[in-house]
Short mmCIF file of C-alpha atoms in Angstrom, two decimals:
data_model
loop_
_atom_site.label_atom_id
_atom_site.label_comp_id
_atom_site.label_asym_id
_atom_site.label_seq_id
_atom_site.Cartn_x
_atom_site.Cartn_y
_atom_site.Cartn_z
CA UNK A 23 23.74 5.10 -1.47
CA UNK A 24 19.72 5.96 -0.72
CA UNK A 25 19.12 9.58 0.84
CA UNK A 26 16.25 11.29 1.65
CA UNK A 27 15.34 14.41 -0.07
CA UNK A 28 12.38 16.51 1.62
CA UNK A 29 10.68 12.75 2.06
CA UNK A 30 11.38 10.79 -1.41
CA UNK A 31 14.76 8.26 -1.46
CA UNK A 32 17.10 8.66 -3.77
CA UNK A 33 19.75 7.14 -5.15
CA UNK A 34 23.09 9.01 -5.04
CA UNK A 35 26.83 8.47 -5.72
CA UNK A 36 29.47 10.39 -3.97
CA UNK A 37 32.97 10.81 -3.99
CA UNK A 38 33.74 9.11 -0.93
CA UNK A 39 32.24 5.66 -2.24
CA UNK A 40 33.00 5.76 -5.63
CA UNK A 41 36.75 7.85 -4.82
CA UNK A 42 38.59 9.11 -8.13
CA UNK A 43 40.74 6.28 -7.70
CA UNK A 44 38.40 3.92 -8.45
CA UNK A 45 37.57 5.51 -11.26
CA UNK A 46 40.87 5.61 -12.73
CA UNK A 47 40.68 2.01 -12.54
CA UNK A 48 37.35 1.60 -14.60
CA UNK A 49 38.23 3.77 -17.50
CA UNK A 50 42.49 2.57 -17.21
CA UNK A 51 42.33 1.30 -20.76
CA UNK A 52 39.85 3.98 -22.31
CA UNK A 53 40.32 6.49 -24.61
CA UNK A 54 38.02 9.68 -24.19
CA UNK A 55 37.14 11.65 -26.92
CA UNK A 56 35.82 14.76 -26.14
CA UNK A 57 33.83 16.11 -29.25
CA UNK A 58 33.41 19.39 -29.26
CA UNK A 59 35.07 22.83 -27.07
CA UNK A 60 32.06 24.83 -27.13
CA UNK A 61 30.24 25.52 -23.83
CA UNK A 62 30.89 22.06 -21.64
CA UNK A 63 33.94 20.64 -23.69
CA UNK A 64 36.38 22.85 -22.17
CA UNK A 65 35.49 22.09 -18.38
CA UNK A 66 35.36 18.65 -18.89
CA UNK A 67 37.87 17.89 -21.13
CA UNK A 68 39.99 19.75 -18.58
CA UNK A 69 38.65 17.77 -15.69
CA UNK A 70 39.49 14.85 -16.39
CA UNK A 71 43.21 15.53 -17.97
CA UNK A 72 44.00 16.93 -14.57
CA UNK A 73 42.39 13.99 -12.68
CA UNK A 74 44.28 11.72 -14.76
CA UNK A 75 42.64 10.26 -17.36
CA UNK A 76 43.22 9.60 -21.20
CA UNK A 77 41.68 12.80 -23.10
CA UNK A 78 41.48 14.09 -26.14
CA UNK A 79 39.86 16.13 -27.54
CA UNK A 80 37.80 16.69 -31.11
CA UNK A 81 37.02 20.10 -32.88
CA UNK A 82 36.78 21.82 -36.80
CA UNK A 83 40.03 22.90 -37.29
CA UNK A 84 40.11 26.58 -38.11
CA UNK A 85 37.91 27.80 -35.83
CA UNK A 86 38.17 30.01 -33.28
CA UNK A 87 37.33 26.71 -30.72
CA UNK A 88 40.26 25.24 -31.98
CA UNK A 89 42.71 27.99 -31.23
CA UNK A 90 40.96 28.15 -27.78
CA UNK A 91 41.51 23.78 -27.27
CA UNK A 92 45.76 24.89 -28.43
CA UNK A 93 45.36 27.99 -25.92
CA UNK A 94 44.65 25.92 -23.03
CA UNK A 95 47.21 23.05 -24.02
CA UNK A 96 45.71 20.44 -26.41
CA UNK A 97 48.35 19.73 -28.67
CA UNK A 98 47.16 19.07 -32.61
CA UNK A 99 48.26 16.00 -33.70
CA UNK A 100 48.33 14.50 -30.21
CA UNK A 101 45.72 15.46 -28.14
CA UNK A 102 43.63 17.76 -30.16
CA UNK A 103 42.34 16.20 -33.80
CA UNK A 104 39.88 16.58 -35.86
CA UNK A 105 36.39 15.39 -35.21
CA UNK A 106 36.41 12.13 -37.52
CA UNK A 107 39.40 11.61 -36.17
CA UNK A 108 39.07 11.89 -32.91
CA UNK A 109 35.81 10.06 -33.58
CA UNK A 110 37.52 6.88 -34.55
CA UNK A 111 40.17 6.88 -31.61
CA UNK A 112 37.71 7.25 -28.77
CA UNK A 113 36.63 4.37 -27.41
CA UNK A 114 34.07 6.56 -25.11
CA UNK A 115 32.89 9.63 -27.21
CA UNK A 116 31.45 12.82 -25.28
CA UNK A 117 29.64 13.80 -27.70
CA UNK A 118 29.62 17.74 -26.40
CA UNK A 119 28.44 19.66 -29.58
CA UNK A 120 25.25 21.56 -29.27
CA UNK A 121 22.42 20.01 -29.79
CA UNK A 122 22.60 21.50 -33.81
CA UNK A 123 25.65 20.32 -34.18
CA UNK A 124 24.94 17.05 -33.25
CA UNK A 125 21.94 16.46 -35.28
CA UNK A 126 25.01 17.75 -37.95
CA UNK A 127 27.82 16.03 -37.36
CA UNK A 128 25.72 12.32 -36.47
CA UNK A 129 26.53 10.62 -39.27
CA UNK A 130 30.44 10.50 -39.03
CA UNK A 131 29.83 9.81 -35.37
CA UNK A 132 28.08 7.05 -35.62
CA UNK A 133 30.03 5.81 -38.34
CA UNK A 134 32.82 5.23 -35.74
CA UNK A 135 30.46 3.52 -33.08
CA UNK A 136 32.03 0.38 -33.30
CA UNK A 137 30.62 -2.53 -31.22
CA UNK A 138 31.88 -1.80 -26.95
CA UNK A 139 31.99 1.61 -27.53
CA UNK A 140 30.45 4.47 -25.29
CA UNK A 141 28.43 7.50 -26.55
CA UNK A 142 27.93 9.99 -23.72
CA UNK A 143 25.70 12.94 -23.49
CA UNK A 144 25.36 15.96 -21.12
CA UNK A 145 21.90 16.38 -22.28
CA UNK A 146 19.04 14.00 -23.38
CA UNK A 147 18.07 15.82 -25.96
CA UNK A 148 19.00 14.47 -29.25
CA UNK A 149 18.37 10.74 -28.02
CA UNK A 150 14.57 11.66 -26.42
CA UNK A 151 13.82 13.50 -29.22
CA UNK A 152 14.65 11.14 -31.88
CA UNK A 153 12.17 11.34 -34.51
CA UNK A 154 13.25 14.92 -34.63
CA UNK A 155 17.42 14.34 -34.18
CA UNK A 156 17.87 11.38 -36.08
CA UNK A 157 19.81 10.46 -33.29
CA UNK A 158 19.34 6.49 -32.88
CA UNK A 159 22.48 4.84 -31.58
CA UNK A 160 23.44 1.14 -32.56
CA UNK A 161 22.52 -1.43 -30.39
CA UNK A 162 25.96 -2.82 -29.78
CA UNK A 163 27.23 0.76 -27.99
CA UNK A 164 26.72 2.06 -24.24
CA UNK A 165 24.61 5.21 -23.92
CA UNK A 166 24.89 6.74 -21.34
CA UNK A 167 24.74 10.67 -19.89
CA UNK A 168 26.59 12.61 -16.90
CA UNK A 169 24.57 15.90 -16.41
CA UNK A 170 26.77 19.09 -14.93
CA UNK A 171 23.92 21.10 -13.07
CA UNK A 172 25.59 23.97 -14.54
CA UNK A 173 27.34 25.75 -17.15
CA UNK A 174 31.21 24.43 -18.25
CA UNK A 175 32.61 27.68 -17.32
CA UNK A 176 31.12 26.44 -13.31
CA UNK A 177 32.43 23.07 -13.56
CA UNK A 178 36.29 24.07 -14.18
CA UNK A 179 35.95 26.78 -11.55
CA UNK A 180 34.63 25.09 -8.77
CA UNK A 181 37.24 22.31 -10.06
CA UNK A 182 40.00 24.49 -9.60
CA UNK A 183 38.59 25.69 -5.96
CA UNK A 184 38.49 22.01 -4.80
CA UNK A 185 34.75 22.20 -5.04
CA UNK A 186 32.37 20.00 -7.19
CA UNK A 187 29.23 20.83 -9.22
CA UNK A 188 26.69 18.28 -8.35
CA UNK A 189 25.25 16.28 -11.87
CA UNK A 190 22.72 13.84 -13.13
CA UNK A 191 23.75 10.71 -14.34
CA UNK A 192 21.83 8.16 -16.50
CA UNK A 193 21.63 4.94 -18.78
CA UNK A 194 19.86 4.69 -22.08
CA UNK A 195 21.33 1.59 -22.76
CA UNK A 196 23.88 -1.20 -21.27
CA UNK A 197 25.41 -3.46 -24.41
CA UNK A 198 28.62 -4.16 -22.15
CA UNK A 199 27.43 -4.67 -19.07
CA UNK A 200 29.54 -2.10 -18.04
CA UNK A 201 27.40 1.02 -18.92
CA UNK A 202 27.20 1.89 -14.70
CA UNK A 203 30.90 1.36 -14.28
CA UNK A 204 31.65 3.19 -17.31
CA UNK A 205 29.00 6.57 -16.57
CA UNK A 206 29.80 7.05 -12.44
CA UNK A 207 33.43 7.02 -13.25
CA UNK A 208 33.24 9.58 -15.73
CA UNK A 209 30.93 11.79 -13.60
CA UNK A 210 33.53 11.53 -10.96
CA UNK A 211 35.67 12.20 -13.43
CA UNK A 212 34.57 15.44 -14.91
CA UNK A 213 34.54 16.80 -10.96
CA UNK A 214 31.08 15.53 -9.76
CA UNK A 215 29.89 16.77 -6.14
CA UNK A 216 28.05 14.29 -6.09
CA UNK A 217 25.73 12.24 -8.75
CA UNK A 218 22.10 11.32 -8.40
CA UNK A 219 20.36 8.98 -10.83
CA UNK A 220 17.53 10.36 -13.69
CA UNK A 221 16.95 8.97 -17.12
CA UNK A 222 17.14 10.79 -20.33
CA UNK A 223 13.59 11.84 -20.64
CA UNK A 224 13.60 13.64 -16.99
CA UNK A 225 17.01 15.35 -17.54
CA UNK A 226 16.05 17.15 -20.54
CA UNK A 227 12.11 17.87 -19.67
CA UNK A 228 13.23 19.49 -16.12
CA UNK A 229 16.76 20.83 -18.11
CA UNK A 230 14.39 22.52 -21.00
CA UNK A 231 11.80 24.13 -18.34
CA UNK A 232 14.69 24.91 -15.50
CA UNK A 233 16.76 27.25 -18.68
CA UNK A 234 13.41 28.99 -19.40
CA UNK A 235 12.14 29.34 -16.38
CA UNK A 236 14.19 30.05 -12.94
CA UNK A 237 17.38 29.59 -14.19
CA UNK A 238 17.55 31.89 -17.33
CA UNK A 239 14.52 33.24 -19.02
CA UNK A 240 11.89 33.79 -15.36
CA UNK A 241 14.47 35.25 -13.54
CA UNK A 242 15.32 38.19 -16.17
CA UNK A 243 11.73 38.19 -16.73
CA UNK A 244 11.47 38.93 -13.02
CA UNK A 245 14.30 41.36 -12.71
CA UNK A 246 13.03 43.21 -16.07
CA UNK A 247 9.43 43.79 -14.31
CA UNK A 248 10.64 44.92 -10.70
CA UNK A 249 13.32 47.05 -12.25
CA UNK A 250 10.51 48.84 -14.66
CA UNK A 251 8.31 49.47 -11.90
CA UNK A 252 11.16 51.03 -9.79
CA UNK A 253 12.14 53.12 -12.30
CA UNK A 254 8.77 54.20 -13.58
CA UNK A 255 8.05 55.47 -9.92
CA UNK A 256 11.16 57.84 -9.53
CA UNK A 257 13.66 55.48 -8.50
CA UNK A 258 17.05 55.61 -10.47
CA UNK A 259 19.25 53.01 -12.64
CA UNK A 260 21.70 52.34 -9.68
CA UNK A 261 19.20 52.30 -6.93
CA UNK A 262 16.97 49.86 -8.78
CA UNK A 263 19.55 47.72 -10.30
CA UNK A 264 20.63 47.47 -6.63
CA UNK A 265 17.36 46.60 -4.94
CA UNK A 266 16.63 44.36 -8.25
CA UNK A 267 19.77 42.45 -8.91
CA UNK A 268 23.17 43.49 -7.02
CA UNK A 269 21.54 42.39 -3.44
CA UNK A 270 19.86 39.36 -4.58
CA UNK A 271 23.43 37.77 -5.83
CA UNK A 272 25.80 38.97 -4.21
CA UNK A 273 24.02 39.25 -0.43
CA UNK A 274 21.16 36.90 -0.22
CA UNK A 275 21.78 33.91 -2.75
CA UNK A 276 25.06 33.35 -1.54
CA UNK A 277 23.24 32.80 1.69
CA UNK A 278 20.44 30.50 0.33
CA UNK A 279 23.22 28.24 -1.12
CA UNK A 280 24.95 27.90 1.83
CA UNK A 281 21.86 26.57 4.42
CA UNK A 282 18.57 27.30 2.47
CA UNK A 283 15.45 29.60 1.68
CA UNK A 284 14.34 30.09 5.60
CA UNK A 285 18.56 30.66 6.56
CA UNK A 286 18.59 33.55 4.09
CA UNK A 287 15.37 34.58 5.53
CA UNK A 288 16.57 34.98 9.35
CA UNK A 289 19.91 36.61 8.25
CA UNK A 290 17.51 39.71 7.25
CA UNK A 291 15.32 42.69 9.09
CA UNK A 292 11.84 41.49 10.46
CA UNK A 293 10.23 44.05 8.41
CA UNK A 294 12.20 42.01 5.47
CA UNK A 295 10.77 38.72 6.86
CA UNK A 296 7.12 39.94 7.14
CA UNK A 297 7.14 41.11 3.44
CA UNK A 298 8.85 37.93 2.09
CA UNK A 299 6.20 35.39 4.03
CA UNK A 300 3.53 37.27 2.66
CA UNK A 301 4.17 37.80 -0.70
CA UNK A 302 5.98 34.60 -1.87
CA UNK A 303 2.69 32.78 -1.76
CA UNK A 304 1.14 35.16 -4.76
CA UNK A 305 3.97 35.29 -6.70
CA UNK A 306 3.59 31.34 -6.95
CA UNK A 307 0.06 31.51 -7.51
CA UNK A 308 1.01 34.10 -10.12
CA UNK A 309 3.92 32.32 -11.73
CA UNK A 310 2.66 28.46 -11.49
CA UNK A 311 0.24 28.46 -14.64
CA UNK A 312 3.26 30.11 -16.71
CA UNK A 313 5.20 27.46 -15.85
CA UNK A 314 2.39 24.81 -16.68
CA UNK A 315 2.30 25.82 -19.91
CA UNK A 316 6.21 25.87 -20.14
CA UNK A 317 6.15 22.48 -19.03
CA UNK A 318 3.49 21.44 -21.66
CA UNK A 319 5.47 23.06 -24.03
CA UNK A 320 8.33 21.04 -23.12
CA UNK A 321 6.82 17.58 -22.71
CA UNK A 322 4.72 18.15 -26.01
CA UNK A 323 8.35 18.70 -27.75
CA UNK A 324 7.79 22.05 -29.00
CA UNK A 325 10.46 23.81 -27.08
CA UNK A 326 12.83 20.83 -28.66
CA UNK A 327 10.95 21.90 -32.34
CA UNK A 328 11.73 25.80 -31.86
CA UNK A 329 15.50 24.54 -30.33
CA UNK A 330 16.12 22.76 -33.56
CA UNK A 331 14.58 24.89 -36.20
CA UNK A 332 16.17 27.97 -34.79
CA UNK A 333 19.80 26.89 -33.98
CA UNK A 334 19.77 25.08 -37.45
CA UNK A 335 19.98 28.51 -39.50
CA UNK A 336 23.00 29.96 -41.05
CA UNK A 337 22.08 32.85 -39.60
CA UNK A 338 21.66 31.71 -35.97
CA UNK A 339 24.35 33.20 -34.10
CA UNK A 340 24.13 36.54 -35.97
CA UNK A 341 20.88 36.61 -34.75
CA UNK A 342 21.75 35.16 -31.01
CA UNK A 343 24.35 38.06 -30.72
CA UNK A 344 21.36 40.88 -32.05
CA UNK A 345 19.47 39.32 -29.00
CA UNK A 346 21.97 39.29 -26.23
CA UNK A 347 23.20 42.91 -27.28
CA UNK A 348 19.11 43.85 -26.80
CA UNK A 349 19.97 42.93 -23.20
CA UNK A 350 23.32 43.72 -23.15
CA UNK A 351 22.07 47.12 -24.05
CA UNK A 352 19.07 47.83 -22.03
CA UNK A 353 19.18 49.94 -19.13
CA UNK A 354 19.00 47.54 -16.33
CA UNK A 355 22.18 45.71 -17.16
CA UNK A 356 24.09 48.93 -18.51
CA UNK A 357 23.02 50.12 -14.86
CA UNK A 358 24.79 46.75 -13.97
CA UNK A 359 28.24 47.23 -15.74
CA UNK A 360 28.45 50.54 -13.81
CA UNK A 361 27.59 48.41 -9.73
CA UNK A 362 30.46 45.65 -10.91
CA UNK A 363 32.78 48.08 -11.82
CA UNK A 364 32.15 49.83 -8.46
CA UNK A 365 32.65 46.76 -6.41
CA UNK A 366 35.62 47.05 -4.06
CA UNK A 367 37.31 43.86 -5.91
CA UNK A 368 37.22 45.39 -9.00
CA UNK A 369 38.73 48.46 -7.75
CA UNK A 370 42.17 47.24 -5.87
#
């Protein structure tokens, strides 16, 4: 169906015109290999085994992924294989690595691309940046992508709750005829809200600049500045982790989600209101050319150059975990461990 959103149509699928049902149907006499249980494997993978559909599930034996596909009921040896395996029974293949791994592991995957086949992404990024991936699927296969608009963990919780995380969807190519079919029936599948239609350029350009700026990297950039300039004026760890971080998500975002910006805005004091309307305008004005150049960055494929030639060394995830623990460790979010363990749900 078209929408409107602010004053551009969109296109849209939702649940009630495409039901799970329906899906079911589509994908009856598919096989869906889910390659890799890293960060969106599980939640998908999970997904769509509860909604019904034929899953399995690919992964390196003898790795601690593995033992956490067996932990949460993938059977080796019937549902759980390894990845050439799994590889060559899938007639879809989710190919859920990280983007490393894929630019690994695309040789024995598209070994088993046999002509009909489906290779589906969460993220455009090894197909949009091909010179750099090596990524070029045959011509014979659907590519297609389904999108989560958050992280795996998300999905299979707001699964479980009866909720649904919204995604992008999107067609690189159609050698069936069925590519459509074949990519809203898995999005419904994997516990869609609802799906609205991108391409693979757009998904990973506003994917790459969402992670480093609002999402991830602006926001603690923006928490890490307030909460030095509370502290620096006299103001201690708890009272300017609170003013910082603990109101912000658990009071006022929870508020924004459920009826917007302007909602959140009348649910506080008028002195709050006054301060907000006048200040969000120059922290825009401030913020905008940061994120020019982060989109720049992005669209020139630099951020997808640092992505690769990082994540590619041996020595990545040592290096990853020195990083978070810098965080981890700093006195804002040590401030935090102390306000979660305080709140009254942790405490029953």
């Amino acid at each position: 169906m078209k929408l409107t959103f602010g004053s551009v149509e969109e296109n849209v699928v939702t649940r009630e015109e495409f039901p799970l049902a329906q899906a079911q149907e589509v994908l009856k006499d598919e096989v869906i290999a889910v390659l890799g249980y890293g960060v969106q494997g599980p939640g998908q993978a999970l997904n769509l085994k509860d909604n019904g559909f034929n899953v399995i599930v690919g992964q390196r034996k003898d790795s601690k992924t593995w033992d956490k596909a067996v932990a949460d009921g993938w059977v080796p040896g019937e549902t759980l294989f390894e990845l050439e395996e799994a590889c060559e029974k899938g007639t879809i293949l989710q190919f859920l690595l990280s983007d490393a791994g894929q630019i690994a592991l695309w040789p024995t995957v598209k070994k088993h691309l046999s002509p009909g086949k489906a290779l589906y992404f969460s993220h455009g990024f090894g197909v949009t940046y091909k010179e750099k991936t090596g990524i070029i699927p045959p011509a014979d296969v659907d590519v297609i992508l389904v999108a989560p608009k958050g992280s795996g963990t998300s999905l299979r919780r707001m699964f479980v709750e009866g909720r649904g995380l919204n995604s992008s969807f999107a067609i690189y190519q159609d050698a069936t005829g069925r590519a459509r079919e074949r990519v809203i029936a898995l999005g419904i599948g994997v516990g869609s809200g609802y799906l609205f239609e991108t391409d693979f350029y757009k998904e990973v350009t506003s994917d790459l600049t969402g992670e480093r700026g609002t999402l991830m990297g602006a926001i603690q950039g923006i928490f890490a500045a307030q909460y030095e300039v509370l502290r620096a004026n006299g103001h201690s760890p708890s009272e300017a982790f609170n003013e910082t971080v603990e109101e912000l998500t658990q009071s006022l975002m929870p508020l924004v989600a459920e009826n917007g910006m302007d909602w959140m805005y009348a649910n506080c004091s008028t002195t709050a209101q006054r301060g907000a309307l006048d200040w969000w305008k120059p922290f825009r004005d401030a913020t905008k050319p940061v994120f020019e150049s982060l989109y720049e960055s992005v669209k020139t494929g630099q951020e997808a150059q640092k992505s690769i030639d990082s994540n590619s060394k041996s020595d990545y995830r040592a290096k990853l975990e020195e990083e978070l623990k810098e965080l981890r460790e700093s006195e804002m979010w040590q401030a935090g461990a102390t306000v979660r363990q305080l709140r009254p749900e942790n405490n029953g």
